[in-house]
mmCIF file of C-alpha atoms in Angstrom:
data_model
loop_
_atom_site.group_PDB
_atom_site.id
_atom_site.type_symbol
_atom_site.label_atom_id
_atom_site.label_comp_id
_atom_site.label_asym_id
_atom_site.label_seq_id
_atom_site.Cartn_x
_atom_site.Cartn_y
_atom_site.Cartn_z
ATOM 1 C CA VAL A 1 -35.501 30.932 -84.220
ATOM 2 C CA SER A 2 -39.187 30.315 -83.855
ATOM 3 C CA LYS A 3 -39.829 34.088 -85.062
ATOM 4 C CA GLN A 4 -37.888 33.514 -88.129
ATOM 5 C CA ILE A 5 -39.414 30.217 -89.024
ATOM 6 C CA LEU A 6 -42.923 31.773 -88.582
ATOM 7 C CA GLU A 7 -41.810 34.742 -90.905
ATOM 8 C CA GLN A 8 -40.666 32.114 -93.574
ATOM 9 C CA VAL A 9 -43.857 30.284 -93.099
ATOM 10 C CA LEU A 10 -46.049 33.325 -93.632
ATOM 11 C CA ARG A 11 -43.704 34.680 -96.492
ATOM 12 C CA GLU A 12 -44.466 31.502 -98.403
ATOM 13 C CA LEU A 13 -48.167 31.097 -97.470
ATOM 14 C CA GLN A 14 -49.485 34.478 -98.909
ATOM 15 C CA PRO A 15 -48.410 33.814 -102.471
ATOM 16 C CA LEU A 16 -49.455 30.214 -102.177
ATOM 17 C CA CYS A 17 -52.892 30.954 -101.075
ATOM 18 C CA THR A 18 -53.307 34.202 -103.281
ATOM 19 C CA ALA A 19 -52.332 32.081 -106.322
ATOM 20 C CA GLU A 20 -54.664 29.331 -105.213
ATOM 21 C CA GLN A 21 -57.485 31.748 -104.624
ATOM 22 C CA GLN A 22 -56.920 33.601 -108.039
ATOM 23 C CA PHE A 23 -57.013 30.126 -109.784
ATOM 24 C CA ILE A 24 -60.170 29.005 -108.499
ATOM 25 C CA GLU A 25 -61.945 32.252 -109.081
ATOM 26 C CA LYS A 26 -60.759 32.280 -112.711
ATOM 27 C CA PHE A 27 -61.141 28.467 -113.608
ATOM 28 C CA PHE A 28 -64.391 27.940 -111.990
ATOM 29 C CA GLN A 29 -66.001 31.283 -112.937
ATOM 30 C CA LEU A 30 -67.589 31.390 -109.435
ATOM 31 C CA SER A 31 -70.739 33.327 -108.846
ATOM 32 C CA GLN A 32 -72.779 33.790 -105.724
ATOM 33 C CA ASP A 33 -75.253 30.983 -106.957
ATOM 34 C CA THR A 34 -75.710 28.545 -103.978
ATOM 35 C CA ALA A 35 -76.376 25.684 -106.425
ATOM 36 C CA ASP A 36 -73.038 26.310 -108.035
ATOM 37 C CA LEU A 37 -71.232 26.520 -104.598
ATOM 38 C CA GLN A 38 -72.473 22.991 -103.514
ATOM 39 C CA VAL A 39 -71.507 21.263 -106.805
ATOM 40 C CA LEU A 40 -68.015 22.840 -106.460
ATOM 41 C CA GLU A 41 -67.656 21.925 -102.770
ATOM 42 C CA VAL A 42 -68.449 18.128 -103.576
ATOM 43 C CA SER A 43 -65.859 18.234 -106.548
ATOM 44 C CA VAL A 44 -63.104 19.442 -104.088
ATOM 45 C CA ARG A 45 -64.116 16.784 -101.427
ATOM 46 C CA THR A 46 -64.027 14.006 -104.067
ATOM 47 C CA MET A 47 -60.612 15.254 -105.520
ATOM 48 C CA SER A 48 -58.827 15.854 -101.928
ATOM 49 C CA SER A 49 -57.320 13.102 -100.106
ATOM 50 C CA PRO A 50 -59.118 12.025 -97.028
ATOM 51 C CA VAL A 51 -58.657 14.428 -94.258
ATOM 52 C CA ALA A 52 -60.237 15.408 -90.925
ATOM 53 C CA SER A 53 -63.266 18.179 -91.586
ATOM 54 C CA PRO A 54 -61.745 21.490 -91.223
ATOM 55 C CA PRO A 55 -61.722 22.957 -87.713
ATOM 56 C CA SER A 56 -63.801 25.943 -88.688
ATOM 57 C CA SER A 57 -65.345 27.308 -85.294
ATOM 58 C CA PHE A 58 -63.583 30.452 -85.680
ATOM 59 C CA ILE A 59 -64.355 30.588 -89.523
ATOM 60 C CA GLN A 60 -68.033 29.986 -88.884
ATOM 61 C CA ALA A 61 -68.178 32.539 -85.879
ATOM 62 C CA SER A 62 -66.475 35.220 -88.035
ATOM 63 C CA ALA A 63 -68.562 34.745 -91.062
ATOM 64 C CA ASP A 64 -70.497 38.007 -90.813
ATOM 65 C CA THR A 65 -67.254 39.872 -90.642
ATOM 66 C CA VAL A 66 -65.016 38.571 -93.478
ATOM 67 C CA GLY A 67 -67.666 37.125 -95.882
ATOM 68 C CA LEU A 68 -66.913 33.566 -95.325
ATOM 69 C CA GLU A 69 -70.007 32.415 -97.223
ATOM 70 C CA GLU A 70 -68.140 33.349 -100.281
ATOM 71 C CA PRO A 71 -67.591 30.439 -102.803
ATOM 72 C CA THR A 72 -63.767 31.079 -102.830
ATOM 73 C CA THR A 73 -63.362 31.143 -99.185
ATOM 74 C CA ARG A 74 -65.424 28.057 -98.510
ATOM 75 C CA LEU A 75 -63.388 26.012 -101.117
ATOM 76 C CA LEU A 76 -60.235 27.446 -99.783
ATOM 77 C CA SER A 77 -60.955 26.027 -96.195
ATOM 78 C CA GLU A 78 -61.495 22.504 -97.414
ATOM 79 C CA ILE A 79 -58.206 22.656 -99.727
ATOM 80 C CA PHE A 80 -56.085 23.923 -96.841
ATOM 81 C CA SER A 81 -57.905 22.212 -93.859
ATOM 82 C CA CYS A 82 -54.928 21.167 -92.218
ATOM 83 C CA LEU A 83 -53.324 24.770 -92.176
ATOM 84 C CA GLU A 84 -55.133 26.412 -88.963
ATOM 85 C CA PRO A 85 -54.333 23.170 -86.976
ATOM 86 C CA GLU A 86 -50.677 23.169 -87.852
ATOM 87 C CA LEU A 87 -50.298 26.876 -87.134
ATOM 88 C CA ARG A 88 -51.737 26.166 -83.622
ATOM 89 C CA GLY A 89 -49.468 23.518 -83.011
ATOM 90 C CA PHE A 90 -46.584 25.801 -83.838
ATOM 91 C CA LEU A 91 -47.678 28.545 -81.495
ATOM 92 C CA ASP A 92 -47.922 26.123 -78.835
ATOM 93 C CA VAL A 93 -44.427 24.834 -79.483
ATOM 94 C CA SER A 94 -43.326 28.489 -79.440
ATOM 95 C CA ASN A 95 -44.874 29.043 -76.044
ATOM 96 C CA LYS A 96 -42.964 25.985 -74.537
ATOM 97 C CA VAL A 97 -39.532 26.751 -76.158
ATOM 98 C CA HIS A 98 -39.478 30.457 -74.423
ATOM 99 C CA SER A 99 -41.556 31.827 -71.768
ATOM 100 C CA PHE A 100 -41.834 34.978 -73.638
ATOM 101 C CA GLY A 101 -41.927 33.294 -76.934
ATOM 102 C CA CYS A 102 -45.531 34.561 -77.473
ATOM 103 C CA LEU A 103 -44.191 38.109 -77.900
ATOM 104 C CA HIS A 104 -42.242 37.259 -81.066
ATOM 105 C CA VAL A 105 -45.304 35.297 -82.221
ATOM 106 C CA LEU A 106 -47.671 38.361 -81.707
ATOM 107 C CA VAL A 107 -45.350 40.909 -83.385
ATOM 108 C CA THR A 108 -44.658 38.419 -86.170
ATOM 109 C CA LEU A 109 -48.529 37.872 -86.897
ATOM 110 C CA ASN A 110 -49.501 41.511 -86.498
ATOM 111 C CA ASP A 111 -46.984 42.868 -88.918
ATOM 112 C CA SER A 112 -47.785 40.200 -91.562
ATOM 113 C CA ILE A 113 -51.677 41.025 -91.290
ATOM 114 C CA PHE A 114 -50.639 44.665 -91.649
ATOM 115 C CA GLU A 115 -48.296 44.039 -94.901
ATOM 116 C CA MET A 116 -51.225 41.763 -96.299
ATOM 117 C CA TRP A 117 -53.549 44.795 -96.008
ATOM 118 C CA ASP A 118 -51.083 47.048 -97.612
ATOM 119 C CA SER A 119 -50.538 44.654 -100.490
ATOM 120 C CA SER A 120 -52.558 44.998 -103.710
ATOM 121 C CA SER A 121 -51.990 41.256 -104.259
ATOM 122 C CA ALA A 122 -54.207 39.986 -101.468
ATOM 123 C CA LEU A 123 -57.769 40.926 -100.967
ATOM 124 C CA PRO A 124 -58.736 42.171 -97.592
ATOM 125 C CA SER A 125 -61.290 39.302 -96.953
ATOM 126 C CA SER A 126 -59.259 36.533 -98.401
ATOM 127 C CA PHE A 127 -59.018 32.989 -96.679
ATOM 128 C CA LEU A 128 -55.455 33.707 -95.491
ATOM 129 C CA ASN A 129 -56.379 36.984 -93.819
ATOM 130 C CA THR A 130 -59.195 35.071 -92.125
ATOM 131 C CA VAL A 131 -56.957 32.010 -90.987
ATOM 132 C CA LEU A 132 -53.994 34.556 -89.706
ATOM 133 C CA GLY A 133 -56.785 36.636 -87.922
ATOM 134 C CA ASN A 134 -57.825 33.546 -85.923
ATOM 135 C CA MET A 135 -54.172 33.032 -85.121
ATOM 136 C CA LEU A 136 -53.616 36.674 -84.094
ATOM 137 C CA LEU A 137 -56.606 36.140 -81.450
ATOM 138 C CA LEU A 138 -54.722 33.075 -80.170
ATOM 139 C CA ALA A 139 -51.435 34.989 -80.058
ATOM 140 C CA LYS A 140 -53.019 37.804 -77.954
ATOM 141 C CA SER A 141 -54.608 35.278 -75.761
ATOM 142 C CA ASN A 142 -51.528 33.521 -75.088
ATOM 143 C CA PHE A 143 -49.842 37.011 -74.567
ATOM 144 C CA ASN A 144 -52.249 38.014 -72.072
ATOM 145 C CA LYS A 145 -51.895 34.756 -70.242
ATOM 146 C CA CYS A 146 -48.075 35.259 -70.191
ATOM 147 C CA ILE A 147 -48.556 38.735 -68.471
ATOM 148 C CA GLY A 148 -51.112 37.451 -65.933
ATOM 149 C CA THR A 149 -48.762 34.818 -64.767
ATOM 150 C CA LEU A 150 -45.673 37.162 -64.633
ATOM 151 C CA CYS A 151 -47.769 39.589 -62.600
ATOM 152 C CA LYS A 152 -48.616 36.922 -60.323
ATOM 153 C CA GLU A 153 -45.054 35.696 -60.176
ATOM 154 C CA ILE A 154 -43.819 39.114 -59.189
ATOM 155 C CA GLU A 155 -46.594 40.012 -56.667
ATOM 156 C CA GLU A 156 -46.173 36.898 -54.857
ATOM 157 C CA ALA A 157 -42.302 37.011 -55.088
ATOM 158 C CA LYS A 158 -40.768 36.578 -51.389
ATOM 159 C CA MET A 159 -37.523 38.064 -50.386
ATOM 160 C CA PRO A 160 -34.886 35.546 -49.941
ATOM 161 C CA SER A 161 -34.216 34.534 -46.630
ATOM 162 C CA LYS A 162 -30.548 35.550 -46.576
ATOM 163 C CA MET A 163 -30.816 38.407 -48.644
ATOM 164 C CA LYS A 164 -29.753 41.568 -46.554
ATOM 165 C CA GLY A 165 -30.736 44.077 -49.060
ATOM 166 C CA GLY A 166 -30.059 45.200 -52.793
ATOM 167 C CA ILE A 167 -32.389 44.532 -55.705
ATOM 168 C CA LEU A 168 -35.273 42.250 -55.217
ATOM 169 C CA PRO A 169 -35.734 39.551 -57.508
ATOM 170 C CA SER A 170 -39.192 40.870 -58.603
ATOM 171 C CA VAL A 171 -37.646 44.028 -59.927
ATOM 172 C CA SER A 172 -34.960 42.046 -61.843
ATOM 173 C CA ARG A 173 -37.696 39.799 -63.501
ATOM 174 C CA PHE A 174 -39.533 42.986 -64.584
ATOM 175 C CA GLU A 175 -36.312 44.342 -66.026
ATOM 176 C CA GLU A 176 -35.758 40.854 -67.891
ATOM 177 C CA PHE A 177 -39.182 41.355 -69.376
ATOM 178 C CA VAL A 178 -38.833 44.901 -70.372
ATOM 179 C CA ASN A 179 -35.421 44.469 -72.165
ATOM 180 C CA PHE A 180 -36.860 41.355 -73.983
ATOM 181 C CA SER A 181 -40.082 43.017 -74.916
ATOM 182 C CA GLU A 182 -38.487 46.282 -75.982
ATOM 183 C CA GLU A 183 -36.348 44.403 -78.394
ATOM 184 C CA ALA A 184 -39.192 41.985 -79.494
ATOM 185 C CA PHE A 185 -41.230 45.031 -80.580
ATOM 186 C CA ARG A 186 -38.184 47.247 -81.743
ATOM 187 C CA THR A 187 -39.436 47.391 -85.144
ATOM 188 C CA ALA A 188 -43.197 46.400 -84.852
ATOM 189 C CA ARG A 189 -45.905 48.218 -86.352
ATOM 190 C CA ARG A 190 -48.008 48.563 -83.271
ATOM 191 C CA ARG A 191 -47.276 48.064 -79.496
ATOM 192 C CA GLY A 192 -50.733 48.818 -78.005
ATOM 193 C CA GLU A 193 -50.879 45.446 -76.406
ATOM 194 C CA LEU A 194 -47.318 45.674 -75.024
ATOM 195 C CA ASP A 195 -47.771 49.117 -73.713
ATOM 196 C CA LYS A 196 -50.992 47.927 -71.500
ATOM 197 C CA ALA A 197 -48.900 44.910 -70.280
ATOM 198 C CA LEU A 198 -46.056 47.028 -69.108
ATOM 199 C CA LEU A 199 -48.324 49.258 -67.250
ATOM 200 C CA ARG A 200 -49.780 46.191 -65.714
ATOM 201 C CA LEU A 201 -46.343 44.753 -65.015
ATOM 202 C CA ALA A 202 -45.219 48.038 -63.437
ATOM 203 C CA GLY A 203 -47.995 48.299 -61.064
ATOM 204 C CA SER A 204 -47.328 44.569 -59.777
ATOM 205 C CA VAL A 205 -43.718 45.416 -59.182
ATOM 206 C CA PHE A 206 -44.642 48.516 -57.312
ATOM 207 C CA SER A 207 -46.998 46.580 -55.211
ATOM 208 C CA SER A 208 -44.354 43.812 -54.592
ATOM 209 C CA ILE A 209 -42.003 46.500 -53.286
ATOM 210 C CA ASN A 210 -44.579 48.223 -51.283
ATOM 211 C CA SER A 211 -45.638 44.768 -49.692
ATOM 212 C CA LEU A 212 -42.108 44.900 -47.990
ATOM 213 C CA SER A 213 -43.338 47.341 -45.269
ATOM 214 C CA SER A 214 -45.366 44.589 -43.821
ATOM 215 C CA ALA A 215 -42.379 42.099 -44.166
ATOM 216 C CA ASN A 216 -40.076 40.778 -41.255
ATOM 217 C CA LEU A 217 -37.048 41.831 -42.927
ATOM 218 C CA LYS A 218 -33.568 41.823 -40.979
ATOM 219 C CA VAL A 219 -32.511 45.028 -42.558
ATOM 220 C CA ASN A 220 -34.263 48.450 -42.572
ATOM 221 C CA THR A 221 -37.188 48.270 -44.835
ATOM 222 C CA ASP A 222 -37.039 51.981 -46.012
ATOM 223 C CA MET A 223 -33.392 51.418 -47.257
ATOM 224 C CA VAL A 224 -34.470 48.297 -49.352
ATOM 225 C CA MET A 225 -37.553 50.135 -50.710
ATOM 226 C CA MET A 226 -35.282 53.333 -51.402
ATOM 227 C CA GLU A 227 -32.905 51.159 -53.395
ATOM 228 C CA ASN A 228 -35.478 49.379 -55.587
ATOM 229 C CA PHE A 229 -37.355 52.425 -56.307
ATOM 230 C CA HIS A 230 -34.114 54.341 -57.103
ATOM 231 C CA HIS A 231 -33.090 51.195 -59.274
ATOM 232 C CA ILE A 232 -36.518 51.124 -61.267
ATOM 233 C CA HIS A 233 -36.078 55.054 -61.747
ATOM 234 C CA CYS A 234 -32.636 54.671 -63.245
ATOM 235 C CA PHE A 235 -33.750 51.736 -65.255
ATOM 236 C CA LEU A 236 -36.700 53.578 -66.756
ATOM 237 C CA CYS A 237 -34.759 56.718 -67.482
ATOM 238 C CA GLN A 238 -32.510 54.580 -69.519
ATOM 239 C CA LYS A 239 -35.091 52.879 -71.489
ATOM 240 C CA LYS A 240 -37.327 55.955 -72.352
ATOM 241 C CA ILE A 241 -40.568 54.012 -72.692
ATOM 242 C CA HIS A 242 -43.445 56.695 -73.330
ATOM 243 C CA CYS A 243 -46.170 54.722 -71.623
ATOM 244 C CA LEU A 244 -44.117 54.354 -68.347
ATOM 245 C CA LYS A 245 -43.378 57.959 -67.904
ATOM 246 C CA GLY A 246 -45.936 58.069 -65.069
ATOM 247 C CA LYS A 247 -44.193 55.069 -63.315
ATOM 248 C CA LYS A 248 -40.678 56.630 -63.710
ATOM 249 C CA ARG A 249 -42.037 59.862 -62.001
ATOM 250 C CA GLU A 250 -43.704 57.927 -59.328
ATOM 251 C CA ALA A 251 -40.577 55.783 -58.893
ATOM 252 C CA LYS A 252 -38.615 58.865 -58.253
ATOM 253 C CA GLU A 253 -41.109 60.292 -55.704
ATOM 254 C CA ARG A 254 -40.994 56.857 -53.655
ATOM 255 C CA TYR A 255 -37.379 56.801 -53.666
ATOM 256 C CA SER A 256 -37.108 60.395 -52.443
ATOM 257 C CA GLU A 257 -39.665 59.488 -49.850
ATOM 258 C CA HIS A 258 -38.086 56.496 -48.295
ATOM 259 C CA MET A 259 -34.715 57.965 -48.441
ATOM 260 C CA GLU A 260 -35.897 60.646 -46.387
ATOM 261 C CA LYS A 261 -37.371 58.104 -43.946
ATOM 262 C CA TYR A 262 -34.186 56.281 -43.926
ATOM 263 C CA VAL A 263 -32.140 59.251 -43.232
ATOM 264 C CA ILE A 264 -34.432 60.501 -40.449
ATOM 265 C CA GLU A 265 -34.559 57.297 -38.851
ATOM 266 C CA TYR A 266 -30.926 56.903 -38.302
ATOM 267 C CA LEU A 267 -30.422 60.565 -37.961
ATOM 268 C CA GLY A 268 -31.220 60.682 -34.198
ATOM 269 C CA GLN A 269 -28.736 58.027 -33.460
ATOM 270 C CA PRO A 270 -25.412 59.937 -33.072
ATOM 271 C CA LEU A 271 -27.244 62.548 -30.876
ATOM 272 C CA GLU A 272 -30.033 60.508 -29.529
ATOM 273 C CA LYS A 273 -30.273 61.913 -25.883
ATOM 274 C CA LEU A 274 -29.718 65.536 -27.098
ATOM 275 C CA ASN A 275 -32.597 64.872 -29.905
ATOM 276 C CA HIS A 276 -34.899 63.343 -27.360
ATOM 277 C CA PHE A 277 -34.339 66.357 -24.887
ATOM 278 C CA PHE A 278 -35.094 69.061 -27.539
ATOM 279 C CA GLU A 279 -38.124 66.753 -28.715
ATOM 280 C CA GLY A 280 -39.364 67.476 -25.334
ATOM 281 C CA VAL A 281 -38.893 71.029 -25.021
ATOM 282 C CA LYS A 282 -40.749 71.517 -28.384
ATOM 283 C CA ALA A 283 -43.490 69.443 -26.961
ATOM 284 C CA ARG A 284 -43.815 71.733 -23.949
ATOM 285 C CA VAL A 285 -43.825 74.892 -26.057
ATOM 286 C CA ALA A 286 -46.526 73.283 -28.183
ATOM 287 C CA GLN A 287 -48.514 72.467 -25.064
ATOM 288 C CA GLY A 288 -48.474 76.403 -24.230
ATOM 289 C CA VAL A 289 -45.548 76.776 -22.103
ATOM 290 C CA LYS A 290 -43.968 79.982 -22.675
ATOM 291 C CA GLU A 291 -40.412 79.734 -24.285
ATOM 292 C CA GLU A 292 -38.756 81.698 -21.449
ATOM 293 C CA GLU A 293 -40.376 79.586 -18.979
ATOM 294 C CA VAL A 294 -39.198 76.217 -20.327
ATOM 295 C CA SER A 295 -35.997 76.223 -18.374
ATOM 296 C CA PHE A 296 -38.243 76.276 -15.046
ATOM 297 C CA GLN A 297 -39.427 72.979 -15.992
ATOM 298 C CA LEU A 298 -37.795 70.433 -13.833
ATOM 299 C CA ALA A 299 -36.976 67.786 -16.620
ATOM 300 C CA TYR A 300 -35.814 70.669 -18.972
ATOM 301 C CA SER A 301 -33.779 72.774 -16.491
ATOM 302 C CA LYS A 302 -30.552 74.666 -17.382
ATOM 303 C CA GLN A 303 -28.822 72.174 -15.426
ATOM 304 C CA GLU A 304 -30.355 69.019 -17.114
ATOM 305 C CA LEU A 305 -29.615 70.504 -20.388
ATOM 306 C CA ARG A 306 -25.803 70.969 -19.500
ATOM 307 C CA LYS A 307 -25.826 67.292 -18.436
ATOM 308 C CA VAL A 308 -27.187 66.078 -21.790
ATOM 309 C CA ILE A 309 -24.575 68.499 -23.792
ATOM 310 C CA GLU A 310 -21.745 67.080 -21.824
ATOM 311 C CA LYS A 311 -22.302 63.575 -23.082
ATOM 312 C CA TYR A 312 -21.772 64.737 -26.589
ATOM 313 C CA PRO A 313 -18.324 66.372 -26.753
ATOM 314 C CA GLY A 314 -16.875 66.992 -30.343
ATOM 315 C CA LYS A 315 -14.808 63.931 -30.536
ATOM 316 C CA GLU A 316 -17.534 61.603 -29.393
ATOM 317 C CA VAL A 317 -19.910 63.101 -32.078
ATOM 318 C CA LYS A 318 -17.328 62.428 -34.806
ATOM 319 C CA ARG A 319 -16.775 58.794 -33.559
ATOM 320 C CA ALA A 320 -20.629 58.396 -33.660
ATOM 321 C CA LEU A 321 -20.768 59.532 -37.149
ATOM 322 C CA GLU A 322 -17.970 57.409 -38.389
ATOM 323 C CA THR A 323 -19.863 54.407 -36.862
ATOM 324 C CA LEU A 324 -22.989 55.562 -38.808
ATOM 325 C CA TYR A 325 -21.119 55.739 -41.945
ATOM 326 C CA LYS A 326 -19.779 52.360 -41.692
ATOM 327 C CA LYS A 327 -23.246 50.949 -40.881
ATOM 328 C CA ILE A 328 -24.729 52.597 -43.724
ATOM 329 C CA HIS A 329 -21.791 51.387 -46.043
ATOM 330 C CA LYS A 330 -22.173 47.954 -44.914
ATOM 331 C CA TYR A 331 -25.982 47.630 -45.735
ATOM 332 C CA LEU A 332 -26.399 49.544 -48.740
ATOM 333 C CA SER A 333 -25.921 47.684 -51.942
ATOM 334 C CA PRO A 334 -22.628 48.803 -54.088
ATOM 335 C CA GLU A 335 -24.720 48.310 -57.264
ATOM 336 C CA GLU A 336 -26.833 51.348 -56.751
ATOM 337 C CA ASN A 337 -23.891 53.654 -55.499
ATOM 338 C CA LEU A 338 -26.295 55.252 -53.139
ATOM 339 C CA LEU A 339 -23.673 55.898 -50.368
ATOM 340 C CA PRO A 340 -22.742 59.338 -51.421
ATOM 341 C CA VAL A 341 -26.292 60.673 -51.975
ATOM 342 C CA VAL A 342 -27.455 59.054 -48.699
ATOM 343 C CA TRP A 343 -24.264 60.393 -46.978
ATOM 344 C CA HIS A 344 -25.003 63.852 -48.269
ATOM 345 C CA ALA A 345 -28.706 63.856 -47.093
ATOM 346 C CA MET A 346 -27.479 62.850 -43.608
ATOM 347 C CA GLU A 347 -25.246 65.731 -43.491
ATOM 348 C CA GLN A 348 -27.843 68.060 -44.715
ATOM 349 C CA GLU A 349 -30.481 66.791 -42.186
ATOM 350 C CA PHE A 350 -27.743 66.702 -39.499
ATOM 351 C CA ILE A 351 -27.038 70.637 -40.296
ATOM 352 C CA CYS A 352 -30.682 71.234 -39.834
ATOM 353 C CA GLN A 353 -31.013 69.469 -36.721
ATOM 354 C CA TYR A 354 -27.821 71.277 -35.168
ATOM 355 C CA GLN A 355 -29.338 74.579 -36.389
ATOM 356 C CA GLU A 356 -32.577 73.985 -34.642
ATOM 357 C CA PHE A 357 -30.788 72.846 -31.429
ATOM 358 C CA GLU A 358 -28.996 76.195 -31.510
ATOM 359 C CA ASP A 359 -32.080 78.013 -32.143
ATOM 360 C CA LEU A 360 -34.066 76.363 -29.460
ATOM 361 C CA ILE A 361 -31.013 77.140 -26.820
ATOM 362 C CA GLN A 362 -31.285 81.051 -28.098
ATOM 363 C CA ARG A 363 -34.933 80.960 -27.555
ATOM 364 C CA CYS A 364 -35.496 78.918 -24.249
ATOM 365 C CA TYR A 365 -32.338 79.357 -22.620
ATOM 366 C CA ALA A 366 -31.281 82.971 -23.659
ATOM 367 C CA GLY A 367 -28.414 84.516 -21.468
ATOM 368 C CA SER A 368 -27.574 80.923 -19.863
ATOM 369 C CA GLY A 369 -24.252 80.937 -21.713
ATOM 370 C CA ILE A 370 -24.759 77.375 -22.689
ATOM 371 C CA ALA A 371 -23.541 75.943 -25.948
ATOM 372 C CA MET A 372 -22.873 72.563 -27.627
ATOM 373 C CA ASP A 373 -19.308 71.328 -27.498
ATOM 374 C CA PHE A 374 -19.021 71.604 -31.123
ATOM 375 C CA THR A 375 -19.499 74.228 -33.831
ATOM 376 C CA MET A 376 -21.116 74.235 -37.356
ATOM 377 C CA GLU A 377 -17.633 74.453 -38.513
ATOM 378 C CA ASP A 378 -16.667 71.445 -36.698
ATOM 379 C CA LEU A 379 -19.645 69.530 -37.845
ATOM 380 C CA LEU A 380 -18.835 70.259 -41.554
ATOM 381 C CA SER A 381 -15.186 69.017 -40.838
ATOM 382 C CA TYR A 382 -16.312 65.903 -39.303
ATOM 383 C CA PHE A 383 -18.284 64.824 -42.245
ATOM 384 C CA ASN A 384 -15.698 65.861 -44.773
ATOM 385 C CA SER A 385 -12.910 63.981 -43.187
ATOM 386 C CA ILE A 386 -15.185 60.838 -42.778
ATOM 387 C CA THR A 387 -15.973 61.187 -46.598
ATOM 388 C CA LEU A 388 -12.387 61.755 -47.753
ATOM 389 C CA SER A 389 -11.009 58.980 -45.499
ATOM 390 C CA HIS A 390 -13.503 56.399 -47.100
#
């Protein structure tokens, strides 16, 4: 509503101020003579009803750039002395009505000034251009304050105490602003201020997600970071905002990074003791023990390997995988639909781990006849049946 009102005000102001400017120049046949100017200013003050002296701080400060010492402009500033305070008051009200109201004001003023510059009926140095230039500076200041406040709000946002995962409030707030701003600037003639603000806000929301690594969460931190970076990446893919292409790429990288960490953390659980045993085998080889001599190490003998393998019959492995699936399903938020992606990544990593175990048995326990209780085909069938049953 405030946008429509401002647009209407500006549409009516331009012909009014232009007509008054043209009348003054023609009727008084203004020259650059200082004496003539002083006489006319006295006449205007006498004819005008008593009003407060014009708030000319911006006008005086801008005199060198917009020709404000010209007689016409100085007289118009007397006649329309209440215009600037009224516009300032309107901008203040717009900010109070909506937290992002300054965006509509900025776009409207920007577009209005561009239209005046393009119009042959308004001089570039006209009085109205001067006043609107002042309002544009104020609108930009209000916009920057709004962005600063929002950045602080996003960076300092705390994770709700009862929240077990899902999309963070700071990410939702970022999306809310992006949706609003893109609509507000949809037909804008320039969007330089918005692009700078979006980059700044994206940096703040990334910082907010990164701070979770030091938070005392009741759920897996990598899981929450994975979901939120994935959410931002999908959102930015949908919006196709040019200035955020780098942030979109970074979000994808961070999402993949934290999914890998999340998968690896849970991967060792179904075969925890077997995984621990072979980590020890790899450590001995790295320390210089020959592969064929590893089995002579007491803690990594053939007998110890058999004991560990006996703890993981095929049925137990399948049961452990089912438990893992249910745990992941419980904590991953359904909105992101990452369960199939994470579960497939789990399967791929598990297969790689199985192949690594098989390779270490062949290299370090060659000819022993030792093998795990389940085959690669068994493992694939376990994952397939779990996926189909859920």
